[in-house]
Coordinates of C-alpha atoms and ligand atoms in Angstrom, one line a residue:
Chain A
M1040 CA 0.0 0.0 0.0
S1041 CA 2.2 2.8 1.2
R1042 CA 5.8 3.3 0.0
V1043 CA 8.6 5.3 1.3
F1044 CA 10.0 7.6 -1.3
H1045 CA 13.6 8.5 -0.9
L1046 CA 16.4 9.7 -3.1
P1047 CA 19.7 8.1 -2.5
A1048 CA 21.9 9.9 0.0
G1049 CA 24.4 12.1 -1.8
S1050 CA 28.1 12.4 -1.3
T1051 CA 30.9 14.6 -2.5
R1052 CA 31.5 12.0 -5.2
S1053 CA 27.9 12.1 -6.5
G1054 CA 28.1 15.9 -6.5
A1055 CA 31.3 15.8 -8.5
R1056 CA 29.8 13.3 -10.9
R1057 CA 26.8 15.5 -11.6
A1058 CA 29.0 18.5 -12.2
A1059 CA 31.1 16.5 -14.6
A1060 CA 28.0 15.2 -16.4
S1061 CA 26.7 18.8 -17.1
P1062 CA 29.8 20.9 -17.9
S1063 CA 27.6 23.8 -19.0
G1064 CA 25.7 23.9 -15.8
P1065 CA 26.9 25.6 -12.6
G1066 CA 27.3 22.4 -10.6
P1067 CA 27.9 22.3 -6.8
A1068 CA 30.9 24.3 -5.7
A1069 CA 33.9 22.3 -4.6
A1070 CA 34.4 21.6 -0.9
P1071 CA 37.0 23.7 0.8
G1072 CA 40.6 22.7 0.6
P1073 CA 43.1 23.0 3.5
G1074 CA 44.2 26.6 2.5
P1075 CA 43.9 29.8 4.6
R1076 CA 40.5 30.4 6.2
R1077 CA 38.5 33.3 4.8
G1078 CA 35.6 35.0 6.5
G1079 CA 32.1 35.4 5.2
I1080 CA 29.4 32.8 4.5
V1081 CA 31.1 29.6 3.4
A1082 CA 28.1 27.3 3.0
G1083 CA 24.4 27.1 3.5
Y1084 CA 22.3 24.1 4.2
L1085 CA 18.6 23.4 4.0
A1086 CA 18.3 21.6 7.3
P1087 CA 14.8 20.4 8.1
H1088 CA 13.9 19.9 11.7
P1089 CA 11.2 17.3 12.2
P1090 CA 11.6 16.2 15.8
H1091 CA 11.2 12.7 14.6
L1092 CA 14.8 12.8 13.3
V1093 CA 16.2 13.7 16.7
Y1094 CA 13.9 11.2 18.4
A1095 CA 15.0 8.4 15.9
E1096 CA 18.7 9.1 16.7
N1097 CA 18.3 8.7 20.5
P1098 CA 20.9 11.3 21.5
P1099 CA 21.5 11.7 25.2
Q1100 CA 20.0 15.2 25.3
N1101 CA 16.5 13.9 24.3
E1102 CA 14.4 12.1 26.9
P1103 CA 12.2 9.8 24.7
R1104 CA 13.7 6.6 23.3
S1105 CA 13.0 5.2 19.8
T1106 CA 13.9 2.1 17.8
G1107 CA 15.1 4.3 14.9
G1108 CA 13.4 5.2 11.7
W1109 CA 13.8 7.8 8.9
E1110 CA 17.3 6.5 8.3
V1111 CA 17.9 7.9 4.8
L1112 CA 17.3 11.4 6.0
R1113 CA 19.6 10.8 9.0
W1114 CA 22.3 9.4 6.7
G1115 CA 22.0 12.6 4.7
Y1116 CA 22.6 14.5 7.9
E1117 CA 25.7 12.4 8.7
E1118 CA 27.1 13.6 5.4
L1119 CA 26.1 17.1 6.2
R1120 CA 28.0 16.9 9.5
R1121 CA 31.2 15.7 7.7
R1122 CA 30.9 18.5 5.2
L1123 CA 30.2 21.2 7.8
R1124 CA 33.3 20.2 9.8
A1125 CA 35.4 20.5 6.6
H1126 CA 34.1 24.1 6.2
R1127 CA 35.6 24.9 9.7
P1128 CA 33.1 27.6 10.5
D1129 CA 33.3 30.0 13.5
V1130 CA 29.5 30.1 13.9
L1131 CA 26.2 28.5 12.8
V1132 CA 23.4 30.9 11.9
V1133 CA 20.0 29.4 11.9
H1134 CA 16.6 30.7 10.8
A1135 CA 13.7 28.6 12.1
P1136 CA 10.0 28.7 11.6
H1137 CA 8.8 27.6 15.1
W1138 CA 10.2 30.5 17.0
I1139 CA 7.2 32.4 15.8
T1140 CA 7.4 36.2 16.5
M1141 CA 4.3 38.1 15.6
V1142 CA 6.0 41.5 15.6
G1143 CA 9.3 41.7 13.7
H1144 CA 12.4 39.6 13.3
H1145 CA 14.0 38.6 16.6
V1146 CA 17.6 37.5 17.2
N1147 CA 18.5 35.5 20.3
C1148 CA 21.2 37.5 22.1
V1149 CA 21.2 35.5 25.3
P1150 CA 24.8 34.4 25.8
N1151 CA 24.0 30.9 27.1
P1152 CA 20.5 29.6 26.3
R1153 CA 19.9 26.5 28.3
G1154 CA 16.9 24.5 29.6
V1155 CA 14.6 21.7 28.5
S1156 CA 12.5 22.2 25.4
V1157 CA 9.3 20.2 25.8
E1158 CA 7.7 20.5 22.4
P1159 CA 4.0 21.2 22.8
I1160 CA 3.1 19.5 19.5
F1161 CA 5.3 16.5 19.8
P1162 CA 6.0 16.1 23.6
H1163 CA 6.2 12.3 23.2
L1164 CA 9.1 12.7 20.8
F1165 CA 11.0 15.8 21.8
R1166 CA 12.0 16.8 25.3
Y1167 CA 15.5 18.0 24.7
H1168 CA 18.0 19.4 27.2
Y1169 CA 19.8 22.2 25.4
D1170 CA 22.8 24.3 26.5
F1171 CA 24.6 26.3 23.9
R1172 CA 26.6 29.5 23.4
T1173 CA 25.4 32.4 21.4
D1174 CA 27.8 34.5 19.3
V1175 CA 26.4 37.7 20.9
E1176 CA 28.5 40.1 18.9
L1177 CA 27.3 38.7 15.6
A1178 CA 23.7 38.4 16.9
E1179 CA 23.7 42.1 17.8
A1180 CA 25.2 42.9 14.5
V1181 CA 22.3 41.1 12.7
V1182 CA 19.8 43.1 14.7
E1183 CA 21.6 46.4 13.9
E1184 CA 21.9 45.6 10.2
G1185 CA 18.2 44.5 10.0
E1186 CA 17.1 47.7 11.6
R1187 CA 19.4 49.7 9.3
A1188 CA 17.7 48.0 6.4
G1189 CA 14.3 49.1 7.7
L1190 CA 13.1 45.9 9.2
V1191 CA 11.3 45.6 12.5
T1192 CA 13.7 43.8 14.8
S1193 CA 14.2 42.8 18.4
A1194 CA 17.1 41.5 20.4
L1195 CA 16.0 38.8 22.8
R1196 CA 18.0 39.3 26.0
E1197 CA 15.5 37.6 28.4
E1198 CA 16.6 34.3 29.8
G1199 CA 13.8 31.8 30.0
V1200 CA 12.3 31.9 26.6
R1201 CA 12.1 28.3 25.6
V1202 CA 14.1 27.5 22.5
D1203 CA 11.9 25.9 19.9
Y1204 CA 12.3 22.5 18.2
A1205 CA 13.0 23.9 14.8
T1206 CA 16.0 25.8 16.1
I1207 CA 17.3 22.9 18.2
G1208 CA 16.4 20.3 15.6
A1209 CA 18.4 21.9 12.8
L1210 CA 21.3 22.7 15.1
H1211 CA 21.4 19.2 16.7
L1212 CA 21.2 17.5 13.4
A1213 CA 23.9 19.6 11.9
N1214 CA 26.2 19.7 14.9
P1215 CA 25.2 17.3 17.7
D1216 CA 28.4 18.2 19.7
W1217 CA 27.1 21.8 20.0
D1218 CA 30.7 22.9 20.0
L1219 CA 30.2 25.9 17.7
P1220 CA 28.6 29.2 18.7
V1221 CA 25.1 29.9 17.4
V1222 CA 23.1 32.9 16.1
S1223 CA 19.4 32.1 16.1
L1224 CA 16.8 34.1 14.2
S1225 CA 13.0 33.9 14.6
A1226 CA 10.3 33.6 11.9
N1227 CA 8.2 36.8 11.7
N1228 CA 5.0 35.1 10.7
N1229 CA 2.6 32.4 11.8
P1230 CA 2.2 29.6 9.4
Y1231 CA -0.7 28.3 11.4
Y1232 CA -3.1 31.1 11.7
Y1233 CA -1.7 34.5 11.0
S1234 CA 0.1 34.7 7.8
D1235 CA 3.1 33.6 5.7
A1236 CA 6.4 35.4 5.8
S1237 CA 7.0 38.2 3.3
L1238 CA 9.6 36.6 1.1
G1239 CA 10.7 40.2 0.1
E1240 CA 11.4 40.9 3.7
M1241 CA 13.4 37.6 4.0
E1242 CA 15.6 38.9 1.2
T1243 CA 16.3 42.0 3.2
L1244 CA 16.9 40.0 6.3
G1245 CA 19.3 37.7 4.4
A1246 CA 21.3 40.7 3.0
A1247 CA 21.4 42.2 6.5
T1248 CA 22.7 38.8 7.9
R1249 CA 25.4 38.8 5.3
R1250 CA 26.5 42.3 6.1
A1251 CA 26.6 41.5 9.8
I1252 CA 28.8 38.4 9.1
E1253 CA 31.1 40.3 6.9
R1254 CA 31.3 43.2 9.4
T1255 CA 32.3 41.0 12.2
G1256 CA 34.7 38.9 10.1
R1257 CA 33.0 35.6 11.0
R1258 CA 33.3 32.5 8.9
A1259 CA 29.7 31.3 9.0
V1260 CA 27.6 28.4 7.9
L1261 CA 23.9 29.1 7.5
L1262 CA 21.1 26.7 8.3
A1263 CA 17.6 27.1 6.9
S1264 CA 15.4 25.0 9.1
N1265 CA 12.6 24.2 6.7
S1266 CA 10.7 21.1 5.5
L1267 CA 9.4 21.2 1.9
S1268 CA 5.9 20.0 1.1
H1269 CA 3.9 20.4 4.2
M1270 CA 0.6 18.6 4.0
H1271 CA 0.6 15.9 6.6
W1272 CA -1.4 13.4 8.6
D1273 CA -3.4 14.5 11.6
T1274 CA -2.9 11.3 13.5
E1275 CA 0.1 9.0 13.9
P1276 CA 0.7 5.3 14.3
D1277 CA 1.0 3.8 17.8
L1278 CA 4.8 3.3 17.1
P1279 CA 5.8 6.8 15.7
E1280 CA 8.7 5.3 13.8
D1281 CA 6.5 2.7 12.1
M1282 CA 8.0 3.2 8.6
A1283 CA 5.1 1.3 7.0
A1284 CA 3.0 4.4 7.7
E1285 CA 5.5 6.8 6.2
H1286 CA 5.0 8.0 2.6
P1287 CA 4.2 11.2 0.8
F1288 CA 0.9 12.9 1.5
S1289 CA 0.0 12.7 -2.2
H1290 CA 1.6 12.3 -5.6
E1291 CA 1.2 16.1 -6.2
Q1292 CA 3.1 16.9 -3.0
Y1293 CA 5.9 14.5 -4.0
A1294 CA 6.1 15.8 -7.5
G1295 CA 6.2 19.4 -6.3
D1296 CA 9.2 18.6 -4.2
M1297 CA 10.9 16.8 -7.0
E1298 CA 10.4 19.8 -9.3
L1299 CA 12.0 22.1 -6.8
L1300 CA 14.9 19.8 -6.1
Q1301 CA 15.6 19.3 -9.8
I1302 CA 16.1 23.0 -10.0
V1303 CA 18.2 22.9 -6.9
R1304 CA 20.4 20.2 -8.5
E1305 CA 20.7 22.0 -11.8
G1306 CA 21.3 25.5 -10.4
P1307 CA 21.9 28.3 -10.4
T1308 CA 20.2 29.4 -7.3
S1309 CA 18.6 32.5 -8.9
R1310 CA 16.1 30.1 -10.6
L1311 CA 14.8 29.4 -7.2
K1312 CA 13.5 33.0 -6.8
D1313 CA 10.5 32.0 -8.9
A1314 CA 10.5 28.3 -8.0
I1315 CA 10.2 28.8 -4.3
P1316 CA 6.9 30.8 -4.3
R1317 CA 5.6 28.4 -7.0
H1318 CA 6.5 25.4 -4.8
I1319 CA 4.8 27.0 -1.8
G1320 CA 1.6 27.5 -3.8
A1321 CA 1.7 23.9 -5.0
T1322 CA 2.6 22.1 -1.7
A1323 CA 2.1 24.5 1.2
S1324 CA 5.8 24.2 1.6
E1325 CA 7.2 25.2 5.0
T1326 CA 9.6 27.4 3.1
K1327 CA 6.7 29.9 3.3
A1328 CA 8.2 30.7 6.7
G1329 CA 11.0 32.2 4.7
S1330 CA 14.1 30.4 6.0
L1331 CA 15.3 29.1 2.6
T1332 CA 14.8 32.5 0.9
W1333 CA 16.7 34.1 3.8
L1334 CA 19.6 31.7 3.4
L1335 CA 19.9 32.1 -0.4
A1336 CA 19.6 35.8 -0.2
A1337 CA 22.3 35.9 2.5
M1338 CA 24.6 33.9 0.2
G1339 CA 23.8 36.4 -2.6
W1340 CA 21.9 33.8 -4.7
P1341 CA 25.2 32.2 -5.8
E1342 CA 25.7 30.9 -9.3
V1343 CA 26.0 27.3 -8.1
A1344 CA 23.9 24.2 -7.9
G1345 CA 22.9 22.7 -4.6
D1346 CA 23.8 19.1 -3.6
V1347 CA 20.8 17.1 -2.4
L1348 CA 22.2 14.9 0.3
A1349 CA 18.9 13.2 1.1
Y1350 CA 15.1 13.3 0.7
G1351 CA 12.4 11.6 2.7
T1352 CA 9.0 12.1 4.2
V1353 CA 8.2 12.6 7.9
I1354 CA 4.5 12.2 8.8
A1355 CA 4.1 12.8 5.0
T1356 CA 5.9 16.1 4.8
G1357 CA 8.7 16.3 2.3
N1358 CA 12.2 16.9 3.7
A1359 CA 15.5 17.5 1.9
V1360 CA 19.0 18.0 3.2
V1361 CA 20.8 20.2 0.7
E1362 CA 24.2 21.9 0.6
W1363 CA 25.2 25.0 -1.2
V1364 CA 28.8 25.9 -1.1
A1365 CA 29.7 29.6 -1.6
P1366 CA 31.8 29.9 -4.8
Chain B
M234 CA -28.9 27.4 36.2
N235 CA -29.9 24.6 33.8
A236 CA -28.4 25.8 30.5
L237 CA -24.7 25.0 30.0
P238 CA -22.7 28.1 31.0
A239 CA -20.3 28.9 28.2
A240 CA -18.0 31.7 27.0
L241 CA -15.6 32.8 24.4
V242 CA -12.6 34.8 25.7
P243 CA -9.5 36.4 24.2
A244 CA -6.0 34.7 24.2
M245 CA -3.7 37.6 24.0
P246 CA -1.6 38.5 27.1
H247 CA -2.1 42.2 26.7
L248 CA -5.2 41.8 28.9
L249 CA -2.8 41.3 31.8
A250 CA -0.8 44.5 31.1
G251 CA -0.1 46.6 34.2
D252 CA -1.0 49.7 32.2
P253 CA -3.6 48.6 29.7
T254 CA -5.2 50.6 27.0
S255 CA -9.0 50.9 27.3
S256 CA -9.8 48.1 24.9
W257 CA -7.5 45.7 26.8
A258 CA -8.9 46.7 30.2
E259 CA -12.5 46.3 29.0
L260 CA -11.7 42.8 27.6
A261 CA -10.0 41.9 30.9
T262 CA -12.9 43.1 33.0
A263 CA -15.4 41.2 30.9
T264 CA -13.3 38.1 31.2
R265 CA -13.3 38.5 35.0
T266 CA -17.1 38.9 34.8
V267 CA -17.4 35.6 33.0
G268 CA -15.3 34.0 35.8
D269 CA -17.7 35.5 38.4
R270 CA -20.7 34.1 36.5
L271 CA -19.1 30.6 36.1
R272 CA -18.7 30.5 39.9
A273 CA -22.2 31.8 40.5
A274 CA -23.5 29.0 38.3
G275 CA -21.7 26.5 40.6
V276 CA -19.4 25.3 37.8
E277 CA -17.0 22.6 39.2
T278 CA -14.8 22.1 36.1
V279 CA -14.3 24.2 33.0
L280 CA -13.9 22.3 29.7
L281 CA -11.3 24.5 28.0
L282 CA -10.0 24.9 24.4
S283 CA -7.3 27.4 23.8
T284 CA -6.5 27.8 20.1
H285 CA -3.1 29.0 21.1
W286 CA -2.3 25.4 22.2
F287 CA -2.2 24.4 18.6
T288 CA -1.2 20.9 17.6
V289 CA -1.2 18.8 14.4
L290 CA -1.4 15.1 15.5
G291 CA -4.5 13.9 17.3
H292 CA -6.2 15.7 20.1
Q293 CA -4.0 16.3 23.1
V294 CA -5.8 16.2 26.5
Q295 CA -3.8 17.6 29.4
C296 CA -3.5 14.9 32.1
D297 CA -1.1 16.6 34.5
D298 CA -2.9 17.3 37.7
R299 CA -1.2 20.6 38.3
L300 CA 0.5 22.9 35.9
R301 CA 2.8 25.3 37.7
G302 CA 5.5 27.5 36.3
R303 CA 6.5 30.7 34.6
R304 CA 6.1 31.5 30.9
T305 CA 8.2 34.0 29.1
D306 CA 6.5 34.7 25.9
E307 CA 8.7 34.4 22.8
N308 CA 7.3 37.5 21.2
W309 CA 6.1 39.8 24.1
Y310 CA 9.1 39.3 26.5
R311 CA 9.9 43.0 26.4
Y312 CA 6.6 43.9 28.2
D313 CA 5.3 43.0 31.7
Y314 CA 2.6 40.8 30.2
G315 CA 5.2 38.7 28.5
H316 CA 6.2 37.3 31.8
L317 CA 3.4 35.2 33.3
A318 CA 3.3 32.8 36.3
Y319 CA 0.6 30.1 36.3
D320 CA -0.7 27.5 38.7
V321 CA -3.6 25.6 37.2
T322 CA -5.4 22.5 38.6
V323 CA -6.5 19.9 36.1
D324 CA -9.5 17.7 36.7
T325 CA -7.6 14.6 35.7
E326 CA -10.5 12.2 36.3
L327 CA -12.5 14.1 33.7
A328 CA -9.4 14.5 31.4
H329 CA -8.9 10.8 31.2
R330 CA -12.6 10.1 30.6
W331 CA -12.5 12.8 27.9
A332 CA -9.5 11.2 26.2
D333 CA -11.3 7.8 26.4
A334 CA -14.4 9.3 24.9
I335 CA -12.4 10.9 22.0
D336 CA -10.8 7.5 21.3
A337 CA -14.2 5.8 21.5
D338 CA -15.5 8.2 18.8
G339 CA -12.8 7.0 16.4
M340 CA -10.5 10.0 16.9
Q341 CA -7.0 9.9 18.3
A342 CA -6.6 11.2 21.9
R343 CA -3.1 12.0 23.1
R344 CA -2.8 11.9 26.9
T345 CA -0.3 14.7 27.7
R346 CA 1.6 14.6 31.0
Y347 CA 5.1 15.9 30.8
D348 CA 7.2 17.8 33.3
G349 CA 8.0 21.2 32.0
F350 CA 5.2 21.1 29.4
P351 CA 4.9 24.7 28.0
V352 CA 1.4 25.8 28.8
D353 CA 0.3 28.2 26.1
T354 CA -0.2 31.9 26.7
G355 CA -4.0 31.8 25.9
T356 CA -4.6 29.2 28.7
V357 CA -2.5 31.2 31.2
V358 CA -4.3 34.5 30.4
A359 CA -7.8 33.0 30.5
S360 CA -7.2 31.0 33.7
Q361 CA -5.8 34.0 35.5
L362 CA -8.7 36.3 34.6
L363 CA -11.4 33.7 35.0
D364 CA -10.1 32.3 38.2
P365 CA -7.8 34.8 39.9
R366 CA -7.7 32.9 43.2
G367 CA -6.8 29.6 41.4
Q368 CA -9.6 27.7 43.0
G369 CA -11.1 26.2 39.8
R370 CA -10.5 23.0 38.0
W371 CA -9.9 22.7 34.3
A372 CA -10.1 20.0 31.6
M373 CA -8.0 21.1 28.6
V374 CA -7.7 20.0 25.0
S375 CA -5.5 21.2 22.2
C376 CA -6.6 22.7 18.9
N377 CA -5.6 20.4 16.0
L378 CA -5.1 22.7 13.0
Y379 CA -4.7 19.8 10.5
A380 CA -8.0 18.2 11.4
D381 CA -11.2 19.5 9.9
P382 CA -12.7 22.3 11.9
S383 CA -15.7 20.1 12.6
A384 CA -13.5 17.7 14.5
M385 CA -13.4 20.2 17.3
A386 CA -17.1 19.9 17.6
A387 CA -16.8 16.2 18.0
V388 CA -14.1 16.6 20.6
A389 CA -16.3 18.9 22.6
A390 CA -19.2 16.5 22.4
A391 CA -16.9 13.8 23.7
G392 CA -16.0 16.0 26.6
M393 CA -19.6 16.7 27.4
R394 CA -20.4 12.9 27.4
A395 CA -17.4 12.3 29.7
A396 CA -18.5 15.0 32.1
G397 CA -22.0 13.6 32.1
Q398 CA -20.8 10.2 33.1
L399 CA -19.0 11.8 36.1
G400 CA -21.9 14.1 37.0
R401 CA -19.8 17.2 36.8
R402 CA -21.3 20.7 36.9
L403 CA -19.6 21.9 33.8
G404 CA -18.8 25.2 32.1
V405 CA -17.3 25.4 28.6
V406 CA -14.8 28.1 27.5
A407 CA -13.0 28.7 24.2
V408 CA -10.0 30.9 24.3
T409 CA -9.4 32.5 20.9
G410 CA -8.9 35.7 19.0
L411 CA -11.3 36.8 16.2
S412 CA -9.6 38.4 13.2
S413 CA -5.9 37.9 13.2
G414 CA -4.6 41.0 11.4
L415 CA -1.8 41.6 13.9
T416 CA -0.1 45.0 13.6
G417 CA 3.5 44.1 12.5
R418 CA 5.3 46.8 14.4
W419 CA 5.8 48.0 17.9
I420 CA 2.9 50.3 18.6
D421 CA 1.8 52.6 21.4
P422 CA -1.2 50.9 22.9
G423 CA -3.3 54.0 22.2
E424 CA -2.9 53.4 18.4
D425 CA -4.4 49.9 18.6
R426 CA -7.2 49.3 16.2
V427 CA -8.7 46.6 14.0
E428 CA -8.5 47.3 10.3
D429 CA -11.9 48.1 8.7
T430 CA -12.5 44.9 6.7
H431 CA -11.7 42.7 9.7
D432 CA -13.7 44.9 12.0
R433 CA -16.8 44.6 9.8
W434 CA -16.4 40.8 9.7
N435 CA -15.9 40.6 13.4
R436 CA -19.1 42.6 14.0
K437 CA -21.0 40.6 11.5
M438 CA -20.1 37.4 13.3
L439 CA -20.9 38.9 16.7
D440 CA -24.3 40.1 15.5
A441 CA -25.1 36.5 14.4
I442 CA -23.9 35.2 17.8
R443 CA -26.1 37.8 19.6
A444 CA -29.0 36.7 17.5
G445 CA -28.4 33.1 18.6
D446 CA -28.1 32.1 14.9
R447 CA -25.5 29.3 15.3
E448 CA -26.2 28.0 11.8
A449 CA -25.3 31.4 10.3
V450 CA -22.1 31.6 12.3
L451 CA -21.1 28.1 11.2
A452 CA -22.0 28.8 7.6
M453 CA -20.1 32.1 7.5
S454 CA -17.0 30.7 9.3
P455 CA -15.0 29.6 6.2
Q456 CA -15.6 32.9 4.6
Y457 CA -14.7 34.7 7.8
A458 CA -11.5 32.7 8.0
A459 CA -10.5 33.7 4.6
A460 CA -11.5 37.3 4.7
A461 CA -10.4 38.1 8.2
Q462 CA -7.8 35.5 8.9
A463 CA -10.0 34.3 11.8
D464 CA -8.0 32.7 14.5
S465 CA -7.7 29.0 13.7
Q466 CA -10.5 29.2 11.1
F467 CA -12.8 30.0 14.1
R468 CA -12.5 26.4 15.4
A469 CA -13.4 27.9 18.8
F470 CA -17.0 28.4 17.8
A471 CA -17.2 24.8 16.4
F472 CA -15.9 23.6 19.7
L473 CA -18.6 25.6 21.6
D474 CA -21.2 24.3 19.2
G475 CA -20.2 20.7 19.7
A476 CA -20.7 21.2 23.4
G477 CA -24.3 22.4 22.7
A478 CA -23.5 25.8 24.2
V479 CA -24.4 28.2 21.4
D480 CA -27.9 27.3 20.4
R481 CA -29.1 30.5 22.1
P482 CA -28.3 34.2 22.0
G483 CA -24.8 35.1 23.2
E484 CA -24.2 38.2 25.2
V485 CA -21.3 40.2 23.9
L486 CA -19.6 41.6 27.0
A487 CA -16.7 43.3 25.2
Y488 CA -15.2 43.7 21.8
G489 CA -12.1 45.5 20.8
P490 CA -8.6 45.4 19.3
V491 CA -5.5 43.7 20.8
W492 CA -2.5 44.7 18.7
G493 CA -4.6 44.9 15.6
T494 CA -6.3 41.5 16.2
G495 CA -10.0 41.4 17.0
A496 CA -10.9 40.1 20.5
A497 CA -14.3 39.6 22.2
V498 CA -15.8 38.3 25.4
V499 CA -19.1 36.5 24.8
W500 CA -21.2 34.8 27.4
W501 CA -23.9 32.2 26.9
G502 CA -26.1 31.9 30.0
E503 CA -29.7 31.2 30.7
P504 CA -31.6 31.9 27.5
T505 CA -34.3 34.0 29.4
E506 CA -32.1 36.1 31.6
S507 CA -32.0 39.9 31.0
R508 CA -29.1 41.1 28.9
E509 CA -26.7 43.9 29.4
T510 CA -25.7 45.9 26.4
Ligands
LIG967 FE1 8.2 22.5 11.1

């Protein structure tokens, strides 16, 4: 009856093969060599955050225990972790849709956010003990640059705001050691009952983020914490990781994701300016929260292809792990 | 009182501001009035839906007997009303019966009992204003945004059946906003207003509620949701309807803006009682 649709996990080799097969196309940019470290944004990742992926991994920080599941997506994240290490960033900058701020774009400026994040929607899967460092100087620079660009912004300095699962999920899945400082940005919208993000504003926020990174001389990797197609079930199996129940919501949702990912794989990223809103219209994609647009705008819509490291569904939503290396 | 006491109250924390604008103060006072009336009606437990406890898988029923903690709101932390303490007692006997009844009706109940569970701002605000001394008991369910809005009616009906089995004197409260056109900038409270189109829609819905025309309210809800971004597609009214609470005129105790959103306090009491304006 149901089938799990996955693309094979990618690798540096598969990326190189694709680039070689289409010499006229942009192709994924090469991974960094051992030369001198430059500042700026060195790479960006589409890093979806379903709590199921953290739950399935059974890390010590998360209270619930699982028997696994969603392996292909998690293998994609293993590859992401290897590549991220090779980029040797100073900081991870994440934009996540479940820190929902109704007024403006907020940046977490708390030096050491820590606590337990019990996720109200998935409390049986995600009760995560977090403790990480913020790159406060860069966080404040993002607030300043955002304001200078005319955005409504706010610097969160209050301890005690629970860090959401989309922020923690992307950061854990990209860097489970939590040994890099973080800058965390909120999503100024409410995908559930207020409104979608203004993608135009996300372009502005992306450009402001880039200026802040350059101004502070950081070597940064960006994470866009978004799933793709976002129609999903409203119940779940008794065993959440029962993969017999896991498959796309519909053929249309799957096909919509594949159309977008084909453009990602072919590049250049500027083609995604039209493709992202079209994909949102076709699949209610979570990129409507703006994280992916923010990421690509911050990278200056580089003339490269993305490398799709994995694709899979989680409670029927489409999820892709993708790398873009700054040229 | 024989009729089921019921109310619709706002979710936004601005009602707890130390220095509220007149709209926020009127909404807060009206919500306190609803609390007085629930106590006067001898209500033992309030069946509560807060649309700001939104979920996507099944119907979560809070099964922790006491929810105590502090909530720092992720958007409003720069204001006094962004820092809320709460201490809420849950009628767990009813909560478990309710979950069983939801399952028995072919839906999926999720029994929620986790230390550190983040109680939503709407629940905190409503419980503080309705029950300032913290003496009441609550049975709470989440708002599944991926289920059809009519599912909330079935969930409420299951709650009524469960309460009937236990012989509880029950009240029903839905915590929700009306139109959701939030003002996207930091404003002085005095500038707070609902935009005209949303305001017209809110008033149209409240007029139908005043007239006791539940069928009209339900029929207009999808259009209202699209035209005024109604909070959670106005699932709150479907919930109250499923409890059988809105088949009579509702008394609109207050209506006004909260940061650009529409908010109202509506009371459904005895159908024959005299009404304030
Ligand atoms: Fe999400």
